[in-house]
CSV table of C-alpha atoms in Angstrom, one decimal:
chain,number,residue,atom,x,y,z
H,1,MET,CA,130.2,187.8,152.4
H,2,ASN,CA,128.8,184.9,150.5
H,3,ASP,CA,129.2,181.8,152.8
H,4,LYS,CA,127.8,179.3,150.4
H,5,THR,CA,130.1,176.4,149.5
H,6,LYS,CA,131.4,176.4,145.9
H,7,SER,CA,129.4,174.0,143.8
H,8,THR,CA,131.1,171.4,141.7
H,9,PRO,CA,132.5,171.2,139.1
H,10,SER,CA,135.5,173.4,140.1
H,11,GLY,CA,138.3,172.0,138.0
H,12,PRO,CA,139.1,170.9,134.4
H,13,LEU,CA,136.4,168.7,132.8
H,14,THR,CA,136.2,166.5,129.7
H,15,TYR,CA,133.2,168.1,127.9
H,16,VAL,CA,131.5,166.4,124.9
H,17,ILE,CA,128.8,168.0,122.8
H,18,SER,CA,126.6,165.9,120.5
H,19,TYR,CA,123.3,167.1,119.2
H,20,THR,CA,122.3,163.9,117.4
H,21,GLU,CA,118.6,163.3,118.1
H,22,ARG,CA,117.8,160.7,120.8
H,23,ASN,CA,121.4,160.4,122.1
H,24,THR,CA,120.1,160.5,125.6
H,25,VAL,CA,118.2,157.2,125.1
H,26,ALA,CA,120.1,155.6,122.2
H,27,ASP,CA,121.8,152.3,122.8
H,28,GLU,CA,124.5,152.9,120.2
H,29,TRP,CA,125.5,156.2,121.7
H,30,ALA,CA,125.7,154.6,125.2
H,31,GLU,CA,128.1,152.0,123.8
H,32,ARG,CA,130.3,154.7,122.4
H,33,VAL,CA,130.2,156.6,125.7
H,34,ARG,CA,131.1,153.4,127.6
H,35,ASN,CA,134.6,153.3,126.0
H,36,ASP,CA,135.6,156.8,127.4
H,37,PRO,CA,132.9,158.5,129.4
H,38,PRO,CA,133.3,162.3,129.7
H,39,ASP,CA,132.7,164.3,132.8
H,40,LEU,CA,130.0,166.4,131.1
H,41,LEU,CA,127.8,165.2,128.3
H,42,HIS,CA,125.9,168.0,126.4
H,43,HIS,CA,123.0,166.7,124.3
H,44,GLY,CA,120.5,168.5,122.1
H,45,HIS,CA,116.7,168.7,122.2
H,46,ASP,CA,116.2,165.4,124.0
H,47,ILE,CA,113.7,167.0,126.4
H,48,PRO,CA,110.0,166.3,127.2
H,49,LEU,CA,108.7,169.7,125.9
H,50,ASN,CA,110.8,171.5,123.3
H,51,SER,CA,111.7,175.0,124.3
H,52,ILE,CA,111.4,176.5,120.8
H,53,TRP,CA,108.5,174.6,119.2
H,54,GLY,CA,106.3,173.2,122.0
H,55,PRO,CA,105.6,169.4,121.5
H,56,THR,CA,107.7,167.8,118.8
H,57,ARG,CA,107.8,164.4,117.1
H,58,GLY,CA,110.1,162.3,119.3
H,59,TYR,CA,113.0,164.5,120.2
H,60,SER,CA,113.2,166.3,116.9
H,61,ALA,CA,114.7,169.8,117.0
H,62,TRP,CA,112.8,170.7,113.8
H,63,GLU,CA,109.5,168.9,113.5
H,64,PRO,CA,106.7,170.4,115.6
H,65,ASP,CA,104.0,167.9,116.3
H,66,HIS,CA,100.5,169.3,116.1
H,67,SER,CA,98.8,166.0,117.1
H,68,GLY,CA,100.3,165.0,120.4
H,69,GLY,CA,99.1,165.8,123.9
H,70,SER,CA,100.4,165.9,127.4
H,71,ALA,CA,100.4,162.1,127.6
H,72,GLU,CA,103.2,162.0,124.9
H,73,ILE,CA,105.2,164.6,126.8
H,74,ARG,CA,104.8,162.6,130.1
H,75,GLU,CA,105.8,159.4,128.4
H,76,LYS,CA,109.2,160.9,127.5
H,77,ILE,CA,110.1,161.5,131.2
H,78,PRO,CA,110.7,157.9,132.3
H,79,GLU,CA,112.4,157.1,129.0
H,80,LEU,CA,114.8,160.0,129.5
H,81,ARG,CA,115.4,159.2,133.1
H,82,ARG,CA,116.4,155.6,132.2
H,83,GLY,CA,118.8,156.9,129.6
H,84,ILE,CA,120.3,159.5,131.9
H,85,ASP,CA,120.7,156.9,134.7
H,86,ARG,CA,122.5,154.6,132.3
H,87,LEU,CA,124.9,157.3,131.2
H,88,HIS,CA,125.6,158.1,134.9
H,89,ASP,CA,126.2,154.4,135.5
H,90,LEU,CA,128.7,154.4,132.6
H,91,GLY,CA,130.7,157.1,134.4
H,92,VAL,CA,129.3,160.4,133.0
H,93,ARG,CA,129.1,162.8,135.9
H,94,TYR,CA,126.8,165.4,134.3
H,95,VAL,CA,124.2,165.1,131.5
H,96,ILE,CA,122.6,168.3,130.2
H,97,PRO,CA,120.3,169.1,127.2
H,98,TYR,CA,119.9,172.1,125.0
H,99,VAL,CA,117.4,174.9,125.8
H,100,ASN,CA,116.9,178.1,124.0
H,101,HIS,CA,115.1,180.9,125.9
H,102,SER,CA,115.5,183.3,123.1
H,103,ILE,CA,113.7,181.9,120.1
H,104,ILE,CA,110.1,181.0,119.2
H,105,GLY,CA,109.7,178.7,116.2
H,106,GLY,CA,106.6,178.4,114.0
H,107,THR,CA,104.1,180.1,111.8
H,108,PRO,CA,101.8,182.5,113.5
H,109,PRO,CA,98.1,182.7,112.7
H,110,VAL,CA,96.8,185.6,110.6
H,111,ARG,CA,95.5,188.2,113.1
H,112,GLY,CA,91.8,188.8,112.6
H,113,GLY,CA,91.6,185.6,110.5
H,114,ASP,CA,90.2,183.1,113.1
H,115,THR,CA,89.0,180.8,110.4
H,116,ALA,CA,89.6,177.1,109.8
H,117,SER,CA,92.1,178.0,107.0
H,118,ALA,CA,93.9,180.5,109.2
H,119,ARG,CA,94.2,177.9,112.0
H,120,ALA,CA,95.4,175.3,109.6
H,121,ARG,CA,98.3,177.5,108.5
H,122,CYS,CA,99.3,178.1,112.1
H,123,GLY,CA,102.3,176.0,113.2
H,124,GLY,CA,105.0,175.4,115.8
H,125,LEU,CA,104.7,177.0,119.1
H,126,PHE,CA,101.9,179.2,117.9
H,127,HIS,CA,99.7,176.2,117.1
H,128,PHE,CA,100.6,174.6,120.5
H,129,TRP,CA,99.7,177.8,122.3
H,130,GLN,CA,96.2,177.9,120.8
H,131,ARG,CA,95.5,174.5,122.4
H,132,ARG,CA,97.5,174.8,125.7
H,133,SER,CA,94.3,174.2,127.7
H,134,GLU,CA,94.7,170.5,126.6
H,135,PHE,CA,97.9,170.4,128.7
H,136,ALA,CA,96.2,171.3,132.0
H,137,ASP,CA,98.1,168.6,133.9
H,138,LEU,CA,101.4,170.3,133.0
H,139,GLY,CA,100.0,173.6,134.4
H,140,LEU,CA,100.1,175.4,131.0
H,141,ASP,CA,96.4,176.2,131.3
H,142,ARG,CA,97.2,178.5,134.2
H,143,ILE,CA,99.4,180.8,132.1
H,144,PRO,CA,97.7,184.1,131.5
H,145,GLU,CA,95.9,184.5,128.2
H,146,SER,CA,98.2,186.2,125.7
H,147,ASP,CA,99.3,186.2,122.0
H,148,PRO,CA,102.9,185.1,121.4
H,149,LEU,CA,103.2,187.8,118.8
H,150,ASP,CA,102.9,190.3,121.7
H,151,TRP,CA,105.9,188.8,123.4
H,152,LEU,CA,108.3,189.7,120.7
H,153,GLN,CA,111.1,192.2,120.7
H,154,ARG,CA,110.5,195.3,118.6
H,155,CYS,CA,114.0,195.4,117.3
H,156,ALA,CA,114.1,192.1,115.4
H,157,MET,CA,110.9,190.2,115.1
H,158,SER,CA,111.7,187.5,112.6
H,159,PHE,CA,114.4,186.0,110.4
H,160,ALA,CA,114.8,183.7,107.5
H,161,PRO,CA,113.3,180.2,107.6
H,162,TYR,CA,115.3,177.6,109.6
H,163,LYS,CA,115.9,175.6,106.4
H,164,ASN,CA,115.3,176.4,102.8
H,165,ASP,CA,112.4,174.0,102.6
H,166,SER,CA,110.9,174.9,106.0
H,167,LEU,CA,107.5,176.5,106.4
H,168,TYR,CA,108.5,177.8,109.8
H,169,GLN,CA,110.2,181.0,110.9
H,170,ARG,CA,112.0,182.0,114.0
H,171,PHE,CA,111.0,184.9,116.3
H,172,GLU,CA,112.9,186.6,119.2
H,173,PRO,CA,110.7,187.1,122.3
H,174,CYS,CA,111.3,189.5,125.2
H,175,LEU,CA,112.6,187.6,128.2
H,176,ARG,CA,110.5,189.7,130.5
H,177,GLN,CA,107.1,188.7,129.2
H,178,GLU,CA,105.5,186.8,132.0
H,179,PRO,CA,103.6,184.2,129.9
H,180,PHE,CA,106.7,183.3,128.0
H,181,LEU,CA,108.7,183.0,131.3
H,182,GLN,CA,106.0,180.7,132.7
H,183,TYR,CA,106.1,178.5,129.6
H,184,HIS,CA,109.9,178.1,130.1
H,185,GLU,CA,109.5,177.4,133.8
H,186,THR,CA,107.4,174.4,132.6
H,187,VAL,CA,110.1,173.4,130.1
H,188,VAL,CA,112.8,173.4,132.8
H,189,ARG,CA,110.6,171.7,135.4
H,190,LEU,CA,110.1,168.8,133.1
H,191,ILE,CA,113.8,168.6,132.3
H,192,ALA,CA,114.4,168.3,136.1
H,193,GLU,CA,111.7,165.6,136.4
H,194,ALA,CA,113.5,163.7,133.7
H,195,GLY,CA,116.7,163.6,135.8
H,196,TYR,CA,119.1,165.9,134.0
H,197,ASP,CA,121.8,167.5,136.0
H,198,GLY,CA,121.2,170.9,134.5
H,199,TYR,CA,120.8,172.4,131.0
H,200,PHE,CA,122.6,174.5,128.5
H,201,SER,CA,121.0,177.9,127.7
H,202,ASP,CA,121.8,179.2,124.2
H,203,ASP,CA,121.5,182.6,122.4
H,204,ASN,CA,120.8,184.7,125.5
H,205,LEU,CA,119.4,188.1,124.5
H,206,VAL,CA,121.0,191.3,125.6
H,207,ALA,CA,118.7,194.0,124.3
H,208,CYS,CA,115.0,194.6,123.7
H,209,TYR,CA,112.8,197.6,122.8
H,210,CYS,CA,109.3,196.2,123.4
H,211,PRO,CA,106.8,198.4,125.3
H,212,VAL,CA,107.5,196.7,128.7
H,213,CYS,CA,111.3,197.1,128.4
H,214,ALA,CA,111.0,200.7,127.1
H,215,ARG,CA,108.7,201.6,130.0
H,216,ASP,CA,110.9,200.0,132.7
H,217,PHE,CA,114.1,201.4,131.2
H,218,ARG,CA,112.6,204.9,131.7
H,219,THR,CA,111.8,204.1,135.3
H,220,PHE,CA,115.3,202.7,135.8
């Protein structure tokens, strides 16, 4: 019998979702919340390290930043913590951001084309992954060497661009690929360091036909 005490919340809650960029730290949003603070406030990609793209400009959900380093990621943590503390002080019980464990966003490099032009066309998480050794203080350099293209499901690799004018595509990875899991452990660890009360996990996958899953399914 499970003797653990039931965690809160256990009853009805007021639940507000707003994915406007920077809501966690925005003064104008805090003023709106002050008037009627919800129990649970669900924000967007206001996190130190974006789960889909890697580093992004500010807290953008759609603009991968190819120039920033770990210092920029670290600088977001105290800013987010101050914003979360303020929301708590205004009466919000729980503040959570958006995380997606099921999507990689970007433009992969051309395999076999390790040239300057091929690297220049590489974007999003793929570009970030090529330079993850620069993020050693976050532990990303300890993740085993791998190619994100090898993480993908074999049933549905890519989809249409995010927006009509976007250069980037979305890819669905297998949730049992160890390097991908370690990357997301870092994403979630930094969310905790920023002071969030949890996070919202979107688009959870239910099927995969990659070699790892096919092999283990036969064993199962």
